[in-house]
């Protein structure tokens, strides 16, 4: 468990100098030190020093998902604000190597020049590539293109034990060693700092349209739409492809059509609940969101994710819904609450013992985002 | 026989289990004597896969349930005997080939389809189910299992998970990793554990993602929850001929660069075409050039547009003939040549060595040229079968191992080809895995620190190193035992 506020006097002089040299004032963080390495080697040095001093360390990207997971007190914050380069974009290969601190908006703008997309979350705010990968977040278009983790081809990690490692392969298809990129994606910084990734890209469809439909089931007449969302504001079908194809598909569906992709406004209520259930149970999760009078909700058909926003909720209601989700092989995640009675993750996975050993192997002194991960890892 | 070549490869000989430890007797206690094999012939047959590395098992077992697999693992590991998982043994990298006396766990009897969810488009299947049997079983629902290795009539889903298998249609659909949602596994302690599941993004680390491609070194997969995809409403299949293989390669690069992702883009060079024609007479244009088998799928209108673009690019790059399949029979005929390729190679020479390596698609043309140059320098007969859309090469050297020094020469040449791919920014394997074959090449693509990190992962699952030892990671990868102080 993270200790009390940093006892800066205990830091070795060299460590203090390192932290001062790399100090980052652009981020408002409550920890004693905030540093921004600009290379992987610097990041590893910082983590080695933090491990030596047993300093609980938090990683900070765009700061959009800091409310996930268990809370903790941190003495050191490592930001990715100086790991901010689009290193190598190969438009003809549809791949890009990008550092963690690059905002999604910047990446999409860069590769948009050649009409490509990394298919990261659509409503990104200030989110960074590293933050999204570390949190394992996917956009709505995963319905067609699969989740983000399928597109992380390579990852560079400053591991909690203070070494720089890379995993995966610099190609779109590989069976070469263990899936380190898979392990890092969704690890919430618990193994180390995700410093860069190589992503597989897709071409943006030549034509797109958003259709407000009466019932999400109407989408069944289209082949692989980009997304089918059912929300508190209505149901929407998102189409993309060849212009003539999109025109033909629009003609086969009833509903109000807008050209382009108009995604829901992100949920920003005080408490955000996220069901992850087998897709066939989506209806029940939606019913629950309606029953608890969620201010807003967004359900992803064919994916099994329902996000709901509420301003207040009884912990008991969460427990019951979570029990249902977990019994069915899913989860209910609660973000942005500061109510200590509400568990953000719920029951840890049955593989927790192996998960613990992985954490131990990569972060032997438990300094990397300690305690925030499922199971308190 | 396909692929059981290279008899002169250095043999990894397993001494038989010293049954003073009573392992065989205890295994018989668990499975009965019919499903525990120690006959030397069985040990020899099951000691090989379809690749070039021979080995020998100590005892072969055929469990029929997860509980039996768990009991087998407990018996073996309690005695300190390694456990090697094996599906159909069609692997080409030696992943299922024992490197020491071991219990070889053959999963082919665990081939049940437990549950198909047509609405959620998933199925729970036994790890020993044959790949194609799954697609056949769900065809009536308009669904299929997308990974389609050329070995799909024999390879198992568990083996596909083990190697993260690919296939022609993995270009658009992704390899096995994109089609496995969860699995039941038996760990090194003989415990049964679930990883992943039908719900998206399960909590914690993505152990499912680690298991895929782990070649039996993290546990034994007993059941798999697979994702099924809709059979596309429309397909257009084209066989495009080129005078020069580089023209075909350039056309492929341009199609990808245009952002069109066809369902499949398979390339065969002249020598490959000739071997296929001699074998199946599929009507391929024999000559020095190359053929590109291109398939686009999806919505009927989109398919027409994409197919037109592929043709246009092909013509601009010197395509000499384009045959478009008119119906399903015609399509099957166009695919026939591609599917018969392995049989054709096996028939055309006493031995062959098929390699698997992958490069960034922008480097495709250059690396192909280099591969030809290497074969020429070594004076070897080279055939090429290429998953061109993802830059995944299968250079195949056909030869006669009875010729003195030939095997060594073939290995040297092949390693040079792999190095050429790595030098161009590629990696060791696109779909066959590392196994024994490429284990010692791992330092060519990973630093000592990178390999150490992979060893840490392995340790978390298998601290005793009893799960398929001697595979994937080279000896001594754990070089950083000291934590920082
Ligand atoms: C003619 C031919 C064509 C081929 N074409 C292709 C192709 O197009 N694409 C492609 O990717 N491959 C291809 N291959 C290679 C091979 O078929 C694949 O690697 C396949 O996935 C292996 O499946 P298998 O059941 O034979 O596994 P095996 O060879 O028995 O095992 C492969 C690996 O997986 C592990 N393993 C097997 N079962 C399990 C389990 N239940 N749990 C844990 N680990 C397990 C083994 O230990 C081993 O490391 C081809 C092979 C041949 C002979």
CSV table of C-alpha atoms in Angstrom, one decimal, chain A residues 68-357:
chain,number,residue,atom,x,y,z
A,68,UNK,CA,-10.6,4.0,-13.0
A,69,UNK,CA,-9.7,1.5,-10.3
A,70,UNK,CA,-8.8,1.6,-6.7
A,71,UNK,CA,-7.5,4.8,-5.2
A,72,UNK,CA,-4.0,5.3,-3.8
A,73,UNK,CA,-1.6,7.9,-2.6
A,74,UNK,CA,1.3,8.5,-5.0
A,75,UNK,CA,4.7,10.1,-4.3
A,76,UNK,CA,5.8,10.3,-7.9
A,77,UNK,CA,3.9,11.1,-11.1
A,78,UNK,CA,5.4,10.2,-14.4
A,79,UNK,CA,3.8,12.0,-17.3
A,80,UNK,CA,4.2,11.2,-21.0
A,81,UNK,CA,4.0,14.8,-22.0
A,82,UNK,CA,7.6,14.7,-23.5
A,83,UNK,CA,7.1,11.3,-25.2
A,84,UNK,CA,5.0,13.1,-27.8
A,85,UNK,CA,6.3,12.2,-31.3
A,86,UNK,CA,4.7,10.4,-34.2
A,87,UNK,CA,7.9,8.4,-34.8
A,88,UNK,CA,7.3,6.5,-38.0
A,89,UNK,CA,4.2,6.5,-40.1
A,90,UNK,CA,4.2,4.1,-43.0
A,91,UNK,CA,1.0,5.1,-44.9
A,92,UNK,CA,1.7,2.4,-47.5
A,93,UNK,CA,2.0,-0.3,-45.0
A,94,UNK,CA,-0.9,1.1,-42.8
A,95,UNK,CA,1.2,1.2,-39.7
A,96,UNK,CA,2.4,3.9,-37.3
A,97,UNK,CA,4.9,4.0,-34.5
A,98,UNK,CA,3.8,6.6,-32.0
A,99,UNK,CA,4.9,7.6,-28.6
A,100,UNK,CA,2.6,7.3,-25.6
A,101,UNK,CA,2.0,11.0,-25.0
A,102,UNK,CA,0.7,11.8,-28.5
A,103,UNK,CA,-2.9,12.9,-28.2
A,104,UNK,CA,-5.3,10.8,-30.2
A,105,UNK,CA,-6.5,14.0,-31.9
A,106,UNK,CA,-3.0,14.7,-33.1
A,107,UNK,CA,-2.5,11.1,-34.3
A,108,UNK,CA,-5.8,11.1,-36.2
A,109,UNK,CA,-5.0,14.5,-37.7
A,110,UNK,CA,-1.6,13.3,-38.9
A,111,UNK,CA,-2.7,10.1,-40.5
A,112,UNK,CA,-6.0,11.7,-41.7
A,113,UNK,CA,-3.9,13.3,-44.3
A,114,UNK,CA,-3.9,10.0,-46.1
A,115,UNK,CA,-7.4,9.2,-45.0
A,116,UNK,CA,-6.3,6.6,-42.4
A,117,UNK,CA,-7.5,6.0,-38.9
A,118,UNK,CA,-6.1,4.1,-35.9
A,119,UNK,CA,-9.7,3.3,-34.8
A,120,UNK,CA,-9.1,4.5,-31.3
A,121,UNK,CA,-12.1,5.9,-29.2
A,122,UNK,CA,-14.0,8.5,-31.1
A,123,UNK,CA,-14.7,10.8,-28.3
A,124,UNK,CA,-11.2,11.3,-27.1
A,125,UNK,CA,-11.0,14.6,-25.4
A,126,UNK,CA,-7.4,15.0,-24.3
A,127,UNK,CA,-6.8,11.3,-24.2
A,128,UNK,CA,-3.4,10.1,-25.3
A,129,UNK,CA,-2.4,7.0,-27.3
A,130,UNK,CA,-0.5,5.5,-24.3
A,131,UNK,CA,-3.4,6.2,-22.0
A,132,UNK,CA,-5.9,4.5,-24.2
A,133,UNK,CA,-3.7,1.5,-24.8
A,134,UNK,CA,-2.9,1.2,-21.1
A,135,UNK,CA,-6.6,1.4,-20.2
A,136,UNK,CA,-7.4,-1.0,-23.0
A,137,UNK,CA,-10.1,1.3,-24.4
A,138,UNK,CA,-11.7,0.7,-27.8
A,139,UNK,CA,-13.9,2.9,-29.9
A,140,UNK,CA,-17.4,2.2,-31.1
A,141,UNK,CA,-16.1,1.1,-34.4
A,142,UNK,CA,-14.7,-2.1,-32.8
A,143,UNK,CA,-18.0,-3.7,-34.0
A,144,UNK,CA,-16.4,-3.8,-37.5
A,145,UNK,CA,-12.6,-3.5,-36.8
A,146,UNK,CA,-12.2,-5.4,-33.6
A,147,UNK,CA,-10.9,-4.0,-30.3
A,148,UNK,CA,-7.8,-1.8,-29.9
A,149,UNK,CA,-5.8,-4.7,-28.6
A,150,UNK,CA,-6.0,-6.4,-32.0
A,151,UNK,CA,-4.2,-3.5,-33.5
A,152,UNK,CA,-1.3,-3.0,-31.1
A,153,UNK,CA,1.5,-4.7,-33.0
A,154,UNK,CA,4.4,-3.7,-30.8
A,155,UNK,CA,4.8,-2.1,-27.5
A,156,UNK,CA,7.7,-0.4,-25.8
A,157,UNK,CA,7.6,-0.6,-22.0
A,158,UNK,CA,9.7,0.9,-19.3
A,159,UNK,CA,9.1,-2.0,-16.9
A,160,UNK,CA,8.7,-1.6,-13.2
A,161,UNK,CA,12.0,-3.3,-12.7
A,162,UNK,CA,13.7,-0.5,-14.5
A,163,UNK,CA,14.6,-1.9,-17.9
A,164,UNK,CA,13.4,-0.9,-21.4
A,165,UNK,CA,11.7,-3.7,-23.2
A,166,UNK,CA,9.9,-4.1,-26.5
A,167,UNK,CA,7.5,-6.9,-27.4
A,168,UNK,CA,5.5,-8.0,-30.5
A,169,UNK,CA,6.6,-7.6,-34.1
A,170,UNK,CA,6.9,-4.7,-36.4
A,171,UNK,CA,4.5,-6.3,-38.9
A,172,UNK,CA,0.8,-6.8,-39.3
A,173,UNK,CA,0.9,-10.5,-38.6
A,174,UNK,CA,3.2,-12.3,-36.2
A,175,UNK,CA,3.6,-15.5,-34.3
A,176,UNK,CA,7.0,-14.6,-32.8
A,177,UNK,CA,7.2,-15.0,-29.0
A,178,UNK,CA,4.7,-14.1,-26.4
A,179,UNK,CA,2.0,-11.5,-26.8
A,180,UNK,CA,3.7,-8.7,-24.8
A,181,UNK,CA,1.5,-6.1,-26.5
A,182,UNK,CA,-1.6,-8.0,-25.4
A,183,UNK,CA,-0.3,-8.0,-21.9
A,184,UNK,CA,0.4,-4.3,-21.8
A,185,UNK,CA,-2.9,-3.3,-23.4
A,186,UNK,CA,-5.3,-2.9,-20.6
A,187,UNK,CA,-2.7,-3.2,-17.9
A,188,UNK,CA,-3.4,0.3,-16.5
A,189,UNK,CA,0.3,1.0,-16.0
A,190,UNK,CA,0.6,-1.7,-13.4
A,191,UNK,CA,3.6,-3.3,-15.2
A,192,UNK,CA,5.4,-0.2,-16.1
A,193,UNK,CA,5.1,2.8,-18.4
A,194,UNK,CA,3.8,2.2,-21.9
A,195,UNK,CA,6.2,4.5,-23.8
A,196,UNK,CA,5.4,3.8,-27.4
A,197,UNK,CA,3.3,1.5,-29.6
A,198,UNK,CA,3.1,0.4,-33.2
A,199,UNK,CA,-0.4,0.4,-34.4
A,200,UNK,CA,-2.1,-1.2,-37.3
A,201,UNK,CA,-4.2,1.4,-39.3
A,202,UNK,CA,-7.2,1.2,-41.5
A,203,UNK,CA,-8.3,3.4,-44.3
A,204,UNK,CA,-11.2,5.5,-43.5
A,205,UNK,CA,-14.3,4.4,-45.5
A,206,UNK,CA,-14.8,6.6,-48.6
A,207,UNK,CA,-18.4,7.3,-47.5
A,208,UNK,CA,-20.0,7.2,-44.1
A,209,UNK,CA,-23.5,7.8,-42.7
A,210,UNK,CA,-25.3,7.8,-39.4
A,211,UNK,CA,-28.9,6.7,-39.4
A,212,UNK,CA,-31.3,7.2,-36.5
A,213,UNK,CA,-33.3,4.0,-36.5
A,214,UNK,CA,-36.4,2.9,-34.5
A,215,UNK,CA,-35.0,-0.2,-33.2
A,216,UNK,CA,-31.4,-1.5,-33.2
A,217,UNK,CA,-32.7,-4.7,-34.7
A,218,UNK,CA,-33.1,-2.8,-38.0
A,219,UNK,CA,-29.4,-2.9,-38.4
A,220,UNK,CA,-29.5,-6.6,-39.0
A,221,UNK,CA,-30.2,-6.0,-42.7
A,222,UNK,CA,-26.8,-4.4,-43.2
A,223,UNK,CA,-23.5,-6.3,-43.5
A,224,UNK,CA,-20.8,-5.3,-41.0
A,225,UNK,CA,-21.8,-1.7,-40.2
A,226,UNK,CA,-19.3,0.3,-38.3
A,227,UNK,CA,-21.4,0.3,-35.1
A,228,UNK,CA,-24.9,-0.2,-33.9
A,229,UNK,CA,-25.6,1.9,-30.8
A,230,UNK,CA,-28.7,2.0,-28.6
A,231,UNK,CA,-28.7,5.0,-26.3
A,232,UNK,CA,-30.9,7.1,-24.1
A,233,UNK,CA,-31.2,9.5,-27.0
A,234,UNK,CA,-32.2,6.9,-29.6
A,235,UNK,CA,-30.8,4.1,-31.7
A,236,UNK,CA,-28.2,4.7,-34.3
A,237,UNK,CA,-26.7,2.8,-37.2
A,238,UNK,CA,-23.3,3.8,-38.5
A,239,UNK,CA,-22.4,2.8,-42.0
A,240,UNK,CA,-19.1,3.1,-43.9
A,241,UNK,CA,-17.7,1.9,-47.2
A,242,UNK,CA,-17.8,2.6,-50.9
A,243,UNK,CA,-20.2,5.5,-51.7
A,244,UNK,CA,-22.5,3.5,-53.8
A,245,UNK,CA,-22.6,0.7,-51.2
A,246,UNK,CA,-23.5,3.2,-48.4
A,247,UNK,CA,-26.3,4.7,-50.6
A,248,UNK,CA,-27.7,1.2,-51.3
A,249,UNK,CA,-27.6,0.3,-47.6
A,250,UNK,CA,-29.3,3.6,-46.6
A,251,UNK,CA,-32.1,2.7,-49.0
A,252,UNK,CA,-32.6,-0.6,-47.2
A,253,UNK,CA,-33.1,0.9,-43.7
A,254,UNK,CA,-35.8,3.3,-42.4
A,255,UNK,CA,-34.7,6.2,-40.4
A,256,UNK,CA,-33.4,9.7,-40.4
A,257,UNK,CA,-30.0,9.9,-42.3
A,258,UNK,CA,-27.1,12.2,-41.7
A,259,UNK,CA,-24.0,12.0,-43.7
A,260,UNK,CA,-20.8,11.5,-41.8
A,261,UNK,CA,-20.3,9.9,-38.4
A,262,UNK,CA,-22.1,11.5,-35.5
A,263,UNK,CA,-21.2,9.8,-32.3
A,264,UNK,CA,-22.9,10.2,-28.9
A,265,UNK,CA,-21.6,12.9,-26.6
A,266,UNK,CA,-19.5,11.1,-24.0
A,267,UNK,CA,-21.2,10.4,-20.7
A,268,UNK,CA,-20.0,12.8,-18.1
A,269,UNK,CA,-22.2,12.2,-15.1
A,270,UNK,CA,-20.6,12.0,-11.7
A,271,UNK,CA,-20.7,8.2,-11.6
A,272,UNK,CA,-20.1,6.2,-14.7
A,273,UNK,CA,-21.1,2.5,-14.8
A,274,UNK,CA,-19.8,0.2,-17.4
A,275,UNK,CA,-21.4,-3.2,-18.0
A,276,UNK,CA,-19.2,-5.7,-20.0
A,277,UNK,CA,-21.5,-8.7,-20.7
A,278,UNK,CA,-21.9,-11.3,-23.4
A,279,UNK,CA,-23.6,-9.4,-26.3
A,280,UNK,CA,-26.7,-11.5,-26.0
A,281,UNK,CA,-27.3,-10.0,-22.5
A,282,UNK,CA,-27.2,-6.4,-23.7
A,283,UNK,CA,-31.0,-6.0,-23.4
A,284,UNK,CA,-31.0,-6.9,-19.7
A,285,UNK,CA,-28.2,-4.4,-19.0
A,286,UNK,CA,-30.1,-1.7,-20.9
A,287,UNK,CA,-33.2,-2.6,-18.8
A,288,UNK,CA,-31.2,-2.1,-15.7
A,289,UNK,CA,-29.9,1.3,-16.7
A,290,UNK,CA,-33.5,2.3,-17.4
A,291,UNK,CA,-34.7,0.9,-14.1
A,292,UNK,CA,-32.2,2.9,-12.1
A,293,UNK,CA,-33.1,6.0,-14.0
A,294,UNK,CA,-29.7,6.5,-15.5
A,295,UNK,CA,-29.4,10.0,-16.7
A,296,UNK,CA,-27.8,8.7,-19.9
A,297,UNK,CA,-26.7,5.4,-21.3
A,298,UNK,CA,-25.0,4.1,-24.5
A,299,UNK,CA,-25.2,0.4,-25.4
A,300,UNK,CA,-23.0,-1.2,-28.1
A,301,UNK,CA,-24.8,-4.0,-29.9
A,302,UNK,CA,-22.7,-7.0,-30.9
A,303,UNK,CA,-20.1,-5.9,-28.4
A,304,UNK,CA,-21.8,-6.2,-25.0
A,305,UNK,CA,-20.8,-2.9,-23.5
A,306,UNK,CA,-23.3,-0.6,-21.8
A,307,UNK,CA,-22.1,2.6,-20.3
A,308,UNK,CA,-24.5,4.4,-18.0
A,309,UNK,CA,-24.2,7.8,-16.2
A,310,UNK,CA,-25.9,8.5,-12.9
A,311,UNK,CA,-25.5,11.3,-10.4
A,312,UNK,CA,-26.2,9.1,-7.4
A,313,UNK,CA,-26.9,5.4,-6.8
A,314,UNK,CA,-27.3,3.0,-3.9
A,315,UNK,CA,-24.3,0.8,-3.5
A,316,UNK,CA,-26.8,-2.1,-3.1
A,317,UNK,CA,-28.2,-1.5,-6.6
A,318,UNK,CA,-24.6,-1.8,-7.9
A,319,UNK,CA,-24.0,-4.9,-6.0
A,320,UNK,CA,-27.1,-6.6,-7.4
A,321,UNK,CA,-26.3,-5.6,-11.0
A,322,UNK,CA,-22.7,-6.7,-10.5
A,323,UNK,CA,-23.7,-10.0,-9.2
A,324,UNK,CA,-25.9,-10.6,-12.2
A,325,UNK,CA,-23.1,-9.5,-14.6
A,326,UNK,CA,-20.5,-11.6,-12.9
A,327,UNK,CA,-22.7,-14.7,-12.8
A,328,UNK,CA,-23.0,-14.4,-16.6
A,329,UNK,CA,-19.3,-14.1,-17.1
A,330,UNK,CA,-19.2,-10.3,-17.3
A,331,UNK,CA,-18.3,-7.4,-15.1
A,332,UNK,CA,-19.7,-4.1,-13.9
A,333,UNK,CA,-17.1,-1.4,-13.6
A,334,UNK,CA,-17.7,1.8,-11.7
A,335,UNK,CA,-15.7,4.9,-12.5
A,336,UNK,CA,-15.6,8.4,-11.1
A,337,UNK,CA,-17.0,7.8,-7.7
A,338,UNK,CA,-15.2,8.7,-4.6
A,339,UNK,CA,-17.5,6.7,-2.5
A,340,UNK,CA,-15.3,4.2,-0.6
A,341,UNK,CA,-18.2,1.8,-0.3
A,342,UNK,CA,-18.3,1.2,-4.0
A,343,UNK,CA,-15.8,-1.2,-5.3
A,344,UNK,CA,-14.7,0.0,-8.8
A,345,UNK,CA,-14.0,-3.5,-10.3
A,346,UNK,CA,-15.8,-6.2,-8.3
A,347,UNK,CA,-14.6,-9.7,-8.1
A,348,UNK,CA,-11.1,-10.2,-9.5
A,349,UNK,CA,-10.7,-12.8,-12.3
A,350,UNK,CA,-10.3,-16.5,-11.4
A,351,UNK,CA,-6.8,-16.3,-12.8
A,352,UNK,CA,-5.8,-13.8,-10.1
A,353,UNK,CA,-2.9,-15.9,-8.8
A,354,UNK,CA,-1.2,-15.9,-12.1
A,355,UNK,CA,-2.1,-12.3,-12.6
A,356,UNK,CA,-0.4,-11.6,-9.3
A,357,UNK,CA,2.7,-13.4,-10.4
